[in-house]
XYZ file of C-alpha atoms in Angstrom:
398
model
C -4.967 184.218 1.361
C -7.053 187.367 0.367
C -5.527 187.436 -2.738
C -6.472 183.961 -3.987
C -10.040 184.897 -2.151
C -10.529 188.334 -4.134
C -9.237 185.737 -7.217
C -11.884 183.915 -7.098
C -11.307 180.894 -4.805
C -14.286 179.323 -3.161
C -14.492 180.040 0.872
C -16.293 177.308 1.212
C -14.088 174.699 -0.257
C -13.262 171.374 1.413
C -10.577 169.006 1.356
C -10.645 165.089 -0.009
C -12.852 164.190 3.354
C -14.989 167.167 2.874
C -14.160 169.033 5.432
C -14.291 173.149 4.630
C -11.338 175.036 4.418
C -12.993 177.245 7.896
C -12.918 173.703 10.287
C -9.547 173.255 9.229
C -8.243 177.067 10.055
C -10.206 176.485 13.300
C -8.227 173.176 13.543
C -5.399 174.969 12.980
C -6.073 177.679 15.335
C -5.107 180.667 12.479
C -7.728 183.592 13.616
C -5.617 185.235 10.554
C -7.135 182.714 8.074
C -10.332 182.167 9.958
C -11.333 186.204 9.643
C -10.287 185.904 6.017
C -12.445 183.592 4.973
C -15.360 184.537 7.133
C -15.142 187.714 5.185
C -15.039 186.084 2.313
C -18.411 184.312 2.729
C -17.612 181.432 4.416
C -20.628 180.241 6.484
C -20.062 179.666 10.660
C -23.483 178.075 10.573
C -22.650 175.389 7.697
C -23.615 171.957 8.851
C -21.277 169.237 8.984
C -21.456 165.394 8.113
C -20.582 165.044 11.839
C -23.405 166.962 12.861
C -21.480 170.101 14.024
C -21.201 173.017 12.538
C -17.842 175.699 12.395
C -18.680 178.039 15.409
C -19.760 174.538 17.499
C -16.170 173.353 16.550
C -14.233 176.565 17.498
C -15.814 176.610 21.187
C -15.336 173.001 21.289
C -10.939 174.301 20.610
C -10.793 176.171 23.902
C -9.963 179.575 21.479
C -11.986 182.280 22.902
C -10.398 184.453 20.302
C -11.737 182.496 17.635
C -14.497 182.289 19.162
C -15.525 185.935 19.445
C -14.598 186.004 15.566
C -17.309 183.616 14.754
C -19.569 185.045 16.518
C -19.276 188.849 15.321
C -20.307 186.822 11.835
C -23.250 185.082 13.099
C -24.822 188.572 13.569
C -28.770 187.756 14.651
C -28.476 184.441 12.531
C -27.982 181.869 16.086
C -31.371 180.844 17.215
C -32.112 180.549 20.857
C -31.578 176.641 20.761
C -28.214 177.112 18.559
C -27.049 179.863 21.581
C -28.113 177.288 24.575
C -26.070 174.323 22.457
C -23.130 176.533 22.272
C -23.290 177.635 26.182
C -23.693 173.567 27.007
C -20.778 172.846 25.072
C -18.357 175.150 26.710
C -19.626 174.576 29.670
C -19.090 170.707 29.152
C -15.686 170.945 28.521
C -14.860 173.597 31.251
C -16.479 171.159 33.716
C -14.759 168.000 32.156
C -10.930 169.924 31.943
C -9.287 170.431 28.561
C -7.362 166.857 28.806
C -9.884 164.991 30.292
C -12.226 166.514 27.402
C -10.195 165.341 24.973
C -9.443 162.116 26.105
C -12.898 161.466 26.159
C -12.839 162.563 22.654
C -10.452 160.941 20.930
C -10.333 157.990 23.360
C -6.260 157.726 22.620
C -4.243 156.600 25.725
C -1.115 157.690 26.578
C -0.228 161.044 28.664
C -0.821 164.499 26.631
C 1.807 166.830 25.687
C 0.614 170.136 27.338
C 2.889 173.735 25.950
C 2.207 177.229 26.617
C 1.097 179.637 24.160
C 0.322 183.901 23.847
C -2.209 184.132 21.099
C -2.082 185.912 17.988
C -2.114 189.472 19.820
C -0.133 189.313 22.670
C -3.013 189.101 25.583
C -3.787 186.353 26.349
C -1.980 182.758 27.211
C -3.558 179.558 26.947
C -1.754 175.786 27.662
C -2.659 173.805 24.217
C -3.463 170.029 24.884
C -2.435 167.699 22.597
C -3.173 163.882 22.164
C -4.048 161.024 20.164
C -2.887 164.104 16.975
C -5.251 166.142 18.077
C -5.335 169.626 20.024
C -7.818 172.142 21.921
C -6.755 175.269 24.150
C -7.386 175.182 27.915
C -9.655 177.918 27.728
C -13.307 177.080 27.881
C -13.843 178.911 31.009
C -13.169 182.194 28.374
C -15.461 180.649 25.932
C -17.780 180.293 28.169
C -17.799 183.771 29.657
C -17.587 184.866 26.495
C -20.730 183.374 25.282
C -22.687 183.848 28.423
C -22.150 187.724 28.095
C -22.740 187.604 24.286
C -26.164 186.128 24.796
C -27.209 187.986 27.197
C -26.638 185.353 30.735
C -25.687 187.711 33.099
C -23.259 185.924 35.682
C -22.956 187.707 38.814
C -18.835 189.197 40.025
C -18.417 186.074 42.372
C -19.329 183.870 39.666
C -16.783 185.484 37.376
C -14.213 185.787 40.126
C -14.320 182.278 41.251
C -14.303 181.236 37.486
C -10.687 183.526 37.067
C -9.075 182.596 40.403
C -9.835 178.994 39.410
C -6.334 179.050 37.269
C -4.737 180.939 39.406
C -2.983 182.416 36.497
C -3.727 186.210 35.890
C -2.227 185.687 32.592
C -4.598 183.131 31.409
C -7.712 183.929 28.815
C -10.088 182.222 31.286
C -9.033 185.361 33.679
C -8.679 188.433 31.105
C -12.448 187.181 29.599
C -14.056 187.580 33.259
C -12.252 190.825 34.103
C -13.143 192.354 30.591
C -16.894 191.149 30.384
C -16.648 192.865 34.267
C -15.203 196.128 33.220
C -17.318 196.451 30.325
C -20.119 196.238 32.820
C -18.903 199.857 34.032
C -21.687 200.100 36.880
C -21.311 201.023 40.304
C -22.320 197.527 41.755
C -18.735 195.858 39.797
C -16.658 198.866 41.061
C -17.838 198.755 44.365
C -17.124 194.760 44.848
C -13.604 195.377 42.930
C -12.687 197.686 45.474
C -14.102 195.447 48.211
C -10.929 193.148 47.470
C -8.323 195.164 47.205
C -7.505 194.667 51.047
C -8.309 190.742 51.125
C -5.467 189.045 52.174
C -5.119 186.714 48.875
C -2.588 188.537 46.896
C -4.349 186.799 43.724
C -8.018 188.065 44.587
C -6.034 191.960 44.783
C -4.662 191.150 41.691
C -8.132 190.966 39.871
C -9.295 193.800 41.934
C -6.080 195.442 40.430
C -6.908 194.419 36.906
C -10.602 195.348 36.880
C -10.071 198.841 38.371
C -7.288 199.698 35.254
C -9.506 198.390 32.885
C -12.371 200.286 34.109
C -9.931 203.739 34.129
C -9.850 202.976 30.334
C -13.268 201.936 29.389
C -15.576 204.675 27.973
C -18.822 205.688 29.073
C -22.327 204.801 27.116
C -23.432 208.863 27.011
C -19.770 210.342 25.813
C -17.838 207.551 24.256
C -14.353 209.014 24.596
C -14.721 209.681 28.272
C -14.217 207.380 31.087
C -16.143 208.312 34.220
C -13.965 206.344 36.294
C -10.951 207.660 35.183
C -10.789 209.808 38.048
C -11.332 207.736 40.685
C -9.432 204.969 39.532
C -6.639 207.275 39.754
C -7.625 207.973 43.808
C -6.961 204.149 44.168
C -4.614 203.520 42.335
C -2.191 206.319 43.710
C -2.275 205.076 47.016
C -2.400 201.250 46.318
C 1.104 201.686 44.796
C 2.543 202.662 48.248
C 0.670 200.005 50.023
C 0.975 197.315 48.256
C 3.871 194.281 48.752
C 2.838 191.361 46.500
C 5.207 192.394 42.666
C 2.310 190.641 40.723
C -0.441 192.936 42.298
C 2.038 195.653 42.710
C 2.590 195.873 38.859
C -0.592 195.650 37.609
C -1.124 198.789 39.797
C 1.587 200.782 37.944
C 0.092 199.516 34.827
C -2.834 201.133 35.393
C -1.199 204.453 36.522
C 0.617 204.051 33.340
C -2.267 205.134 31.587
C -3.581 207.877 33.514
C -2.718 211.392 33.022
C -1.363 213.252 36.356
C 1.836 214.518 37.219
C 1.769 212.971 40.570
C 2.223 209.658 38.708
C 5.684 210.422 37.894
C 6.632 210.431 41.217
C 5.730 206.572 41.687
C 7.822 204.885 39.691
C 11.252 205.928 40.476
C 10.803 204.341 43.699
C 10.684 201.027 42.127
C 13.642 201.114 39.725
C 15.850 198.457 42.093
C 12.363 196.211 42.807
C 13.850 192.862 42.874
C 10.802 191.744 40.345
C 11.289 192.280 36.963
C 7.183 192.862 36.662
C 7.388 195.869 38.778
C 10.747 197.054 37.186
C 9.042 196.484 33.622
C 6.369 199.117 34.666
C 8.542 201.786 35.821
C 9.351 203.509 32.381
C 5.709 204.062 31.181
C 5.052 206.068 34.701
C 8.237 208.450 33.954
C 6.399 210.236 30.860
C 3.416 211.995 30.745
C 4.000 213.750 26.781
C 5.794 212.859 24.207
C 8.296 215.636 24.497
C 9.845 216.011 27.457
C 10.467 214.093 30.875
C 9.385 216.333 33.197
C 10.569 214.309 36.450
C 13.904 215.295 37.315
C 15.325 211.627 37.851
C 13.330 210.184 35.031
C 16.786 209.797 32.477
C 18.795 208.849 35.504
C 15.691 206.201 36.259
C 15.599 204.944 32.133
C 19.219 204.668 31.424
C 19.607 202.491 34.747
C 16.815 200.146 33.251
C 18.492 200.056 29.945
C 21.105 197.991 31.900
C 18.487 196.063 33.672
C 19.586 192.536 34.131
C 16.143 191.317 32.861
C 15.698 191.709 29.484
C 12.215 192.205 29.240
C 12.794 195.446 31.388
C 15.807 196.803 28.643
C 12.967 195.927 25.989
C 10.372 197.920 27.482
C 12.776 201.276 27.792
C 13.683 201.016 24.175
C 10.284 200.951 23.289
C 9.496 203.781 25.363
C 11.939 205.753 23.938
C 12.589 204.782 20.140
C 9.695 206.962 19.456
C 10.121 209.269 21.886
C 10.232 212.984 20.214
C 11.962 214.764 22.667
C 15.345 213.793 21.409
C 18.258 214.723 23.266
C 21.716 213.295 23.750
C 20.735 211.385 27.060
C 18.084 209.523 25.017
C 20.433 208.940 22.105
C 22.796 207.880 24.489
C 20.706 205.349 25.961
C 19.163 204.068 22.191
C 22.608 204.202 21.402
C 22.640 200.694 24.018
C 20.452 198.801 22.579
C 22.549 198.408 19.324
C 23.901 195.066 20.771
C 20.887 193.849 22.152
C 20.392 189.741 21.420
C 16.966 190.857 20.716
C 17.037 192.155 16.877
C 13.703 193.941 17.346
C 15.430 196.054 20.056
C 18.002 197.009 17.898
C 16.197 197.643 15.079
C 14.046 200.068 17.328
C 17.406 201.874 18.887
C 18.514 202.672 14.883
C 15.494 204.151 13.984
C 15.300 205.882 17.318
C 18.571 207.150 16.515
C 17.649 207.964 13.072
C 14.898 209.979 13.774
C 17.197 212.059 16.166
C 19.451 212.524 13.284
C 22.226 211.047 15.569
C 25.070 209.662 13.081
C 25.312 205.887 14.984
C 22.266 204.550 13.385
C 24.289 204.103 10.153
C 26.171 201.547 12.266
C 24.040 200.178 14.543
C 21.930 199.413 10.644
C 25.318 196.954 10.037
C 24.411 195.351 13.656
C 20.908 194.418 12.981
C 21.681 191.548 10.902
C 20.081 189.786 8.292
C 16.110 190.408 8.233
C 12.980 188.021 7.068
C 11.470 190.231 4.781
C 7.903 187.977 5.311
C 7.742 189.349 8.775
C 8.350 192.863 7.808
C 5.601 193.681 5.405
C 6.064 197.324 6.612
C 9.027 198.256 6.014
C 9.297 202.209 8.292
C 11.397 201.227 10.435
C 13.925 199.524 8.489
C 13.923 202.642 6.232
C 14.681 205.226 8.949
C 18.604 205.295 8.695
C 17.801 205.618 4.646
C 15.669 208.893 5.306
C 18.366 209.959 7.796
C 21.032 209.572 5.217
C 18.817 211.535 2.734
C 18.133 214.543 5.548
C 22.260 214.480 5.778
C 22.722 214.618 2.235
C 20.640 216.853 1.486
Protein backbone atom coordinates (compact mmCIF):
# COMPACT_ATOMS: atom_id res chain seq x y z
CA UNK A 1 0.00 0.00 0.00
CA UNK A 2 2.86 2.59 0.62
CA UNK A 3 4.40 1.64 -2.32
CA UNK A 4 1.58 2.36 -4.78
CA UNK A 5 1.07 5.65 -2.35
CA UNK A 6 4.86 6.88 -2.67
CA UNK A 7 3.95 5.83 -6.67
CA UNK A 8 1.78 8.18 -7.03
CA UNK A 9 -1.74 6.86 -6.26
CA UNK A 10 -4.34 9.30 -5.10
CA UNK A 11 -5.30 8.89 -1.13
CA UNK A 12 -8.22 10.27 -1.75
CA UNK A 13 -9.61 8.05 -4.39
CA UNK A 14 -13.11 6.55 -4.34
CA UNK A 15 -14.75 3.65 -5.66
CA UNK A 16 -17.77 3.48 -8.50
CA UNK A 17 -20.29 4.95 -5.59
CA UNK A 18 -17.79 7.48 -4.56
CA UNK A 19 -16.95 6.46 -1.57
CA UNK A 20 -12.95 7.22 -0.59
CA UNK A 21 -10.63 4.60 -0.32
CA UNK A 22 -10.29 5.88 3.91
CA UNK A 23 -14.40 4.97 4.61
CA UNK A 24 -13.79 1.80 3.10
CA UNK A 25 -10.43 0.85 5.28
CA UNK A 26 -12.58 2.14 8.19
CA UNK A 27 -15.30 -0.24 6.83
CA UNK A 28 -12.96 -2.69 6.75
CA UNK A 29 -11.55 -2.11 10.07
CA UNK A 30 -7.56 -2.20 8.61
CA UNK A 31 -5.83 0.52 11.13
CA UNK A 32 -2.78 -0.82 8.81
CA UNK A 33 -4.36 0.78 5.69
CA UNK A 34 -6.17 3.52 7.52
CA UNK A 35 -2.58 5.04 9.00
CA UNK A 36 -1.25 4.60 5.48
CA UNK A 37 -3.32 6.61 3.82
CA UNK A 38 -3.83 9.21 6.48
CA UNK A 39 -0.16 9.71 6.00
CA UNK A 40 -0.50 9.91 2.72
CA UNK A 41 -2.87 12.92 2.73
CA UNK A 42 -5.98 11.50 2.99
CA UNK A 43 -8.40 13.95 4.70
CA UNK A 44 -10.45 12.61 8.18
CA UNK A 45 -12.47 15.78 7.81
CA UNK A 46 -13.62 15.13 4.02
CA UNK A 47 -17.35 15.47 3.75
CA UNK A 48 -19.43 12.83 2.50
CA UNK A 49 -22.60 12.69 0.15
CA UNK A 50 -24.21 11.15 3.28
CA UNK A 51 -23.38 13.97 5.30
CA UNK A 52 -20.65 12.27 7.44
CA UNK A 53 -17.39 12.60 7.26
CA UNK A 54 -14.31 9.66 7.87
CA UNK A 55 -13.52 10.25 11.65
CA UNK A 56 -17.69 10.52 12.22
CA UNK A 57 -17.74 7.03 10.49
CA UNK A 58 -14.86 5.36 12.46
CA UNK A 59 -16.54 6.28 15.98
CA UNK A 60 -19.76 5.36 14.54
CA UNK A 61 -17.53 1.33 13.98
CA UNK A 62 -17.09 0.85 17.72
CA UNK A 63 -12.93 0.87 16.83
CA UNK A 64 -11.40 2.92 19.45
CA UNK A 65 -8.14 2.08 17.82
CA UNK A 66 -9.11 3.61 14.75
CA UNK A 67 -10.39 6.02 16.35
CA UNK A 68 -7.39 7.42 18.22
CA UNK A 69 -5.65 7.19 14.63
CA UNK A 70 -7.98 9.69 13.21
CA UNK A 71 -7.78 11.77 15.64
CA UNK A 72 -3.83 12.15 16.09
CA UNK A 73 -4.49 13.51 12.21
CA UNK A 74 -7.08 15.96 12.96
CA UNK A 75 -4.39 17.84 14.99
CA UNK A 76 -6.26 21.41 16.06
CA UNK A 77 -8.38 21.09 12.75
CA UNK A 78 -11.99 19.69 14.85
CA UNK A 79 -13.97 22.68 15.82
CA UNK A 80 -15.79 22.75 19.07
CA UNK A 81 -19.18 21.77 17.32
CA UNK A 82 -17.30 18.92 15.16
CA UNK A 83 -15.78 17.59 18.90
CA UNK A 84 -19.46 17.80 20.66
CA UNK A 85 -20.95 15.81 17.30
CA UNK A 86 -18.35 13.24 17.73
CA UNK A 87 -18.91 12.85 21.74
CA UNK A 88 -22.98 12.61 20.85
CA UNK A 89 -22.35 10.01 18.49
CA UNK A 90 -20.47 7.64 20.66
CA UNK A 91 -22.37 8.30 23.24
CA UNK A 92 -25.57 7.40 21.12
CA UNK A 93 -24.49 4.21 20.27
CA UNK A 94 -23.01 3.25 23.75
CA UNK A 95 -26.47 4.12 25.15
CA UNK A 96 -28.40 2.32 22.25
CA UNK A 97 -25.89 -1.15 22.43
CA UNK A 98 -23.82 -2.12 19.40
CA UNK A 99 -26.80 -4.47 17.95
CA UNK A 100 -29.52 -2.48 18.80
CA UNK A 101 -27.44 0.49 17.06
CA UNK A 102 -27.19 -1.22 14.16
CA UNK A 103 -30.41 -2.54 13.78
CA UNK A 104 -31.64 0.75 13.93
CA UNK A 105 -29.27 1.43 11.21
CA UNK A 106 -29.63 -0.81 8.72
CA UNK A 107 -33.22 -1.70 9.69
CA UNK A 108 -32.44 -5.58 8.47
CA UNK A 109 -34.31 -8.23 10.60
CA UNK A 110 -33.09 -11.30 11.48
CA UNK A 111 -30.71 -12.12 14.65
CA UNK A 112 -26.91 -10.77 14.30
CA UNK A 113 -23.96 -12.90 14.12
CA UNK A 114 -21.83 -11.62 17.10
CA UNK A 115 -17.63 -13.17 17.08
CA UNK A 116 -14.86 -12.20 19.20
CA UNK A 117 -11.93 -10.40 18.09
CA UNK A 118 -8.09 -9.08 19.64
CA UNK A 119 -7.27 -6.10 17.53
CA UNK A 120 -4.43 -5.48 15.43
CA UNK A 121 -1.93 -5.33 18.56
CA UNK A 122 -2.83 -7.78 20.86
CA UNK A 123 -4.67 -5.49 23.72
CA UNK A 124 -7.59 -5.19 23.36
CA UNK A 125 -10.85 -7.54 22.47
CA UNK A 126 -13.92 -6.34 21.08
CA UNK A 127 -17.28 -8.68 19.98
CA UNK A 128 -17.89 -7.44 16.14
CA UNK A 129 -21.71 -7.23 15.28
CA UNK A 130 -22.74 -8.12 12.14
CA UNK A 131 -26.15 -7.78 10.26
CA UNK A 132 -28.11 -6.93 7.37
CA UNK A 133 -23.88 -7.14 5.62
CA UNK A 134 -22.89 -4.77 7.72
CA UNK A 135 -20.52 -4.61 10.92
CA UNK A 136 -19.43 -2.20 13.94
CA UNK A 137 -17.28 -3.25 17.13
CA UNK A 138 -18.94 -3.29 20.57
CA UNK A 139 -16.80 -0.71 21.77
CA UNK A 140 -18.28 2.73 21.96
CA UNK A 141 -17.94 2.94 25.61
CA UNK A 142 -13.82 3.13 24.50
CA UNK A 143 -14.68 5.60 21.90
CA UNK A 144 -16.29 7.44 24.03
CA UNK A 145 -13.73 7.63 26.81
CA UNK A 146 -11.47 8.09 24.38
CA UNK A 147 -12.91 11.20 23.01
CA UNK A 148 -14.06 12.63 26.26
CA UNK A 149 -10.33 12.63 27.50
CA UNK A 150 -9.06 13.84 24.07
CA UNK A 151 -11.21 16.92 24.29
CA UNK A 152 -10.66 17.76 27.34
CA UNK A 153 -14.31 16.27 29.40
CA UNK A 154 -12.93 15.22 32.40
CA UNK A 155 -15.11 12.19 33.74
CA UNK A 156 -14.67 11.57 37.28
CA UNK A 157 -13.05 7.51 38.54
CA UNK A 158 -16.71 6.32 39.33
CA UNK A 159 -17.81 7.41 36.07
CA UNK A 160 -15.01 5.51 34.39
CA UNK A 161 -15.34 2.56 36.73
CA UNK A 162 -18.97 2.05 36.31
CA UNK A 163 -18.44 2.56 32.47
CA UNK A 164 -15.56 -0.63 32.64
CA UNK A 165 -17.41 -2.89 35.11
CA UNK A 166 -20.41 -2.41 32.81
CA UNK A 167 -18.90 -5.46 30.51
CA UNK A 168 -17.74 -7.16 33.05
CA UNK A 169 -14.95 -8.20 30.84
CA UNK A 170 -11.42 -6.91 31.93
CA UNK A 171 -10.34 -7.87 28.57
CA UNK A 172 -12.62 -5.66 26.70
CA UNK A 173 -11.45 -2.07 25.02
CA UNK A 174 -14.38 -0.38 26.81
CA UNK A 175 -12.28 -1.44 30.15
CA UNK A 176 -8.44 -0.98 29.05
CA UNK A 177 -9.67 2.82 27.58
CA UNK A 178 -11.02 3.81 31.23
CA UNK A 179 -8.09 2.29 33.14
CA UNK A 180 -5.50 3.95 30.69
CA UNK A 181 -7.19 7.51 30.41
CA UNK A 182 -7.10 6.80 34.60
CA UNK A 183 -3.49 5.96 34.84
CA UNK A 184 -2.45 8.57 32.58
CA UNK A 185 -4.12 10.85 35.06
CA UNK A 186 -1.10 9.89 37.51
CA UNK A 187 -2.49 12.15 40.49
CA UNK A 188 -2.92 11.31 43.93
CA UNK A 189 -6.83 11.62 43.91
CA UNK A 190 -6.93 8.25 41.06
CA UNK A 191 -4.33 6.37 43.22
CA UNK A 192 -5.93 6.94 46.29
CA UNK A 193 -9.60 5.68 45.01
CA UNK A 194 -7.66 2.64 43.14
CA UNK A 195 -6.40 1.59 46.30
CA UNK A 196 -9.74 2.23 48.01
CA UNK A 197 -10.96 -1.02 46.05
CA UNK A 198 -8.57 -3.28 46.35
CA UNK A 199 -10.37 -4.80 49.54
CA UNK A 200 -14.09 -4.50 48.08
CA UNK A 201 -15.52 -7.67 48.02
CA UNK A 202 -16.28 -7.72 44.04
CA UNK A 203 -13.40 -9.64 42.72
CA UNK A 204 -14.05 -7.58 39.33
CA UNK A 205 -13.91 -3.99 41.03
CA UNK A 206 -10.11 -5.49 42.59
CA UNK A 207 -9.39 -6.40 39.31
CA UNK A 208 -9.47 -2.71 37.97
CA UNK A 209 -7.92 -1.59 41.13
CA UNK A 210 -5.28 -4.28 40.09
CA UNK A 211 -4.98 -2.99 36.57
CA UNK A 212 -4.79 0.74 37.33
CA UNK A 213 -2.12 0.39 40.06
CA UNK A 214 0.37 -1.69 37.29
CA UNK A 215 -0.29 0.72 34.85
CA UNK A 216 0.43 3.54 37.05
CA UNK A 217 3.98 1.57 38.23
CA UNK A 218 4.78 2.05 34.47
CA UNK A 219 3.60 5.43 33.56
CA UNK A 220 6.21 8.26 33.65
CA UNK A 221 6.11 11.37 35.42
CA UNK A 222 5.44 15.02 33.66
CA UNK A 223 8.95 16.61 35.36
CA UNK A 224 11.41 13.42 34.49
CA UNK A 225 9.85 11.46 31.72
CA UNK A 226 11.66 8.17 32.25
CA UNK A 227 10.77 7.98 35.89
CA UNK A 228 7.68 6.72 37.44
CA UNK A 229 6.96 8.18 40.86
CA UNK A 230 4.77 5.46 41.69
CA UNK A 231 6.93 2.86 40.90
CA UNK A 232 7.78 2.47 44.36
CA UNK A 233 4.79 2.29 45.96
CA UNK A 234 3.08 0.30 43.57
CA UNK A 235 5.58 -2.19 44.41
CA UNK A 236 4.45 -1.84 48.48
CA UNK A 237 0.98 -3.01 47.16
CA UNK A 238 1.54 -5.07 44.98
CA UNK A 239 3.97 -7.33 47.12
CA UNK A 240 1.55 -7.97 49.61
CA UNK A 241 -1.66 -8.19 47.41
CA UNK A 242 -0.04 -11.30 45.84
CA UNK A 243 -0.25 -13.18 49.21
CA UNK A 244 -3.68 -11.98 49.92
CA UNK A 245 -5.36 -12.30 47.18
CA UNK A 246 -7.78 -15.58 46.07
CA UNK A 247 -9.72 -14.53 42.94
CA UNK A 248 -6.87 -16.07 39.64
CA UNK A 249 -8.22 -13.11 37.47
CA UNK A 250 -7.25 -10.41 40.14
CA UNK A 251 -4.51 -12.58 41.36
CA UNK A 252 -2.72 -12.43 37.91
CA UNK A 253 -3.00 -9.13 37.03
CA UNK A 254 -1.11 -8.61 40.36
CA UNK A 255 1.90 -10.70 39.21
CA UNK A 256 1.70 -8.86 36.03
CA UNK A 257 2.41 -5.90 37.53
CA UNK A 258 5.26 -7.29 39.74
CA UNK A 259 6.47 -8.57 36.50
CA UNK A 260 7.61 -5.32 35.67
CA UNK A 261 9.10 -4.03 38.68
CA UNK A 262 12.62 -4.37 39.59
CA UNK A 263 13.25 -6.04 43.23
CA UNK A 264 14.63 -9.17 44.18
CA UNK A 265 11.92 -9.86 46.59
CA UNK A 266 9.73 -10.39 43.49
CA UNK A 267 11.36 -13.54 42.69
CA UNK A 268 10.24 -15.04 45.60
CA UNK A 269 6.41 -14.70 44.53
CA UNK A 270 6.04 -16.60 41.81
CA UNK A 271 7.30 -19.97 42.57
CA UNK A 272 4.53 -20.27 44.88
CA UNK A 273 2.12 -20.29 42.11
CA UNK A 274 3.67 -22.75 39.65
CA UNK A 275 0.74 -25.64 40.46
CA UNK A 276 -2.19 -22.63 40.56
CA UNK A 277 -4.97 -24.49 39.08
CA UNK A 278 -5.55 -21.21 36.66
CA UNK A 279 -3.66 -21.04 33.77
CA UNK A 280 -3.75 -16.91 34.18
CA UNK A 281 -1.82 -17.11 37.31
CA UNK A 282 0.47 -19.98 36.00
CA UNK A 283 1.04 -17.77 32.72
CA UNK A 284 2.53 -15.02 35.04
CA UNK A 285 4.88 -17.02 36.95
CA UNK A 286 7.92 -17.01 34.46
CA UNK A 287 8.23 -13.18 33.99
CA UNK A 288 8.56 -12.90 38.08
CA UNK A 289 11.57 -15.59 38.04
CA UNK A 290 14.06 -13.05 36.17
CA UNK A 291 15.16 -9.90 37.11
CA UNK A 292 18.39 -9.58 34.19
CA UNK A 293 18.91 -11.00 31.30
CA UNK A 294 21.76 -13.16 32.43
CA UNK A 295 21.22 -15.14 35.10
CA UNK A 296 18.27 -16.57 37.33
CA UNK A 297 19.19 -15.64 40.47
CA UNK A 298 16.31 -17.60 42.45
CA UNK A 299 17.47 -20.89 43.28
CA UNK A 300 14.20 -22.81 42.10
CA UNK A 301 13.63 -20.55 39.17
CA UNK A 302 14.90 -23.54 36.33
CA UNK A 303 13.23 -26.14 38.46
CA UNK A 304 9.98 -23.55 38.39
CA UNK A 305 10.44 -22.90 34.15
CA UNK A 306 11.12 -26.35 33.00
CA UNK A 307 7.92 -27.57 35.07
CA UNK A 308 5.89 -24.86 33.05
CA UNK A 309 7.39 -25.94 29.84
CA UNK A 310 5.24 -29.08 30.48
CA UNK A 311 2.33 -27.06 31.57
CA UNK A 312 -0.83 -28.64 30.42
CA UNK A 313 -2.06 -25.20 29.14
CA UNK A 314 -0.47 -24.14 26.29
CA UNK A 315 -0.55 -20.63 26.65
CA UNK A 316 1.64 -21.18 29.87
CA UNK A 317 4.48 -23.49 27.62
CA UNK A 318 4.21 -20.36 25.16
CA UNK A 319 4.96 -17.84 27.61
CA UNK A 320 8.31 -19.84 29.02
CA UNK A 321 9.64 -20.13 25.54
CA UNK A 322 9.32 -16.67 25.08
CA UNK A 323 10.93 -15.91 28.20
CA UNK A 324 13.70 -17.82 27.46
CA UNK A 325 14.42 -17.92 23.56
CA UNK A 326 16.14 -14.71 24.15
CA UNK A 327 17.35 -15.26 27.25
CA UNK A 328 21.38 -14.64 27.25
CA UNK A 329 22.34 -16.53 30.02
CA UNK A 330 22.56 -19.74 28.11
CA UNK A 331 23.20 -22.80 29.86
CA UNK A 332 22.35 -26.43 29.34
CA UNK A 333 19.15 -26.28 31.65
CA UNK A 334 17.79 -23.56 29.32
CA UNK A 335 18.82 -25.42 26.19
CA UNK A 336 17.36 -28.27 27.66
CA UNK A 337 14.13 -26.78 28.18
CA UNK A 338 14.16 -24.78 24.40
CA UNK A 339 15.21 -28.00 23.37
CA UNK A 340 11.02 -28.90 24.29
CA UNK A 341 9.48 -26.74 22.45
CA UNK A 342 10.77 -28.28 19.11
CA UNK A 343 7.43 -30.26 18.90
CA UNK A 344 5.25 -27.69 19.97
CA UNK A 345 1.74 -27.58 17.68
CA UNK A 346 2.40 -23.97 17.87
CA UNK A 347 5.08 -23.23 14.92
CA UNK A 348 5.91 -19.83 16.44
CA UNK A 349 7.08 -21.73 19.58
CA UNK A 350 9.24 -23.76 17.74
CA UNK A 351 10.59 -21.43 15.65
CA UNK A 352 11.52 -19.43 18.91
CA UNK A 353 13.15 -22.76 20.70
CA UNK A 354 15.63 -23.06 17.29
CA UNK A 355 16.77 -19.77 17.41
CA UNK A 356 17.00 -19.95 21.16
CA UNK A 357 19.05 -22.86 20.60
CA UNK A 358 20.96 -21.26 17.92
CA UNK A 359 22.01 -18.45 19.68
CA UNK A 360 23.37 -20.86 22.46
CA UNK A 361 25.32 -22.51 19.79
CA UNK A 362 23.59 -25.80 20.95
CA UNK A 363 23.82 -28.32 17.82
CA UNK A 364 19.71 -29.34 17.97
CA UNK A 365 18.58 -26.24 16.30
CA UNK A 366 19.80 -27.72 12.97
CA UNK A 367 17.01 -30.23 13.63
CA UNK A 368 14.50 -28.70 15.35
CA UNK A 369 14.95 -26.06 11.74
CA UNK A 370 13.57 -29.57 9.81
CA UNK A 371 10.55 -29.50 12.52
CA UNK A 372 9.34 -26.07 11.91
CA UNK A 373 7.70 -26.81 8.76
CA UNK A 374 6.83 -25.01 5.85
CA UNK A 375 6.71 -21.04 6.48
CA UNK A 376 4.44 -18.07 4.78
CA UNK A 377 7.06 -15.93 3.79
CA UNK A 378 4.17 -12.81 3.73
CA UNK A 379 4.03 -13.08 7.44
CA UNK A 380 7.69 -13.09 7.95
CA UNK A 381 8.87 -9.89 6.41
CA UNK A 382 11.78 -10.11 8.95
CA UNK A 383 13.39 -12.79 8.47
CA UNK A 384 16.12 -12.97 12.13
CA UNK A 385 14.77 -15.51 13.44
CA UNK A 386 14.45 -17.85 10.70
CA UNK A 387 18.14 -17.09 9.94
CA UNK A 388 19.56 -17.98 13.38
CA UNK A 389 20.42 -21.77 12.76
CA UNK A 390 22.15 -20.25 9.31
CA UNK A 391 24.46 -17.88 11.49
CA UNK A 392 24.94 -20.82 13.89
CA UNK A 393 26.08 -23.03 11.11
CA UNK A 394 28.42 -20.20 9.91
CA UNK A 395 29.92 -19.65 13.77
CA UNK A 396 30.51 -23.73 13.50
CA UNK A 397 32.10 -23.56 10.30
CA UNK A 398 34.04 -21.13 10.77
Amino acid sequence: MRDILRAGADPETTDAHGVPALCLAVGAFDGYVVEVLLEAGADPLRPLPDGSTPILRTVTSGNAGLTAGMLRHTANRLAEEDQTDLVACARRWYETGAEAGLRQATGAPGPAESRRITDRYGYNEYHVITLGGASVYDGHGAVLTCLEARFGVHRSFDDLLARAVARGDGSHADWSEATAVLAGRLDEETWEAALALRSDLDPLRRLFAADLVRLFSIASGPVIPDECPFERRALDVLLPWAVEETDPAVLASVLCGLSGLDDPRIEGVGPAYRAHPDPRVRIQVPSTLRRTRYAYTHPEALDVLAALARDPDAGVRRTVCEELHEFEGRGTAVADILAGFLDEDDQLVRIKAVSGLADADDPRCVEGARLIGPVDPAEWPDTWLLDAVSRYERRRDG
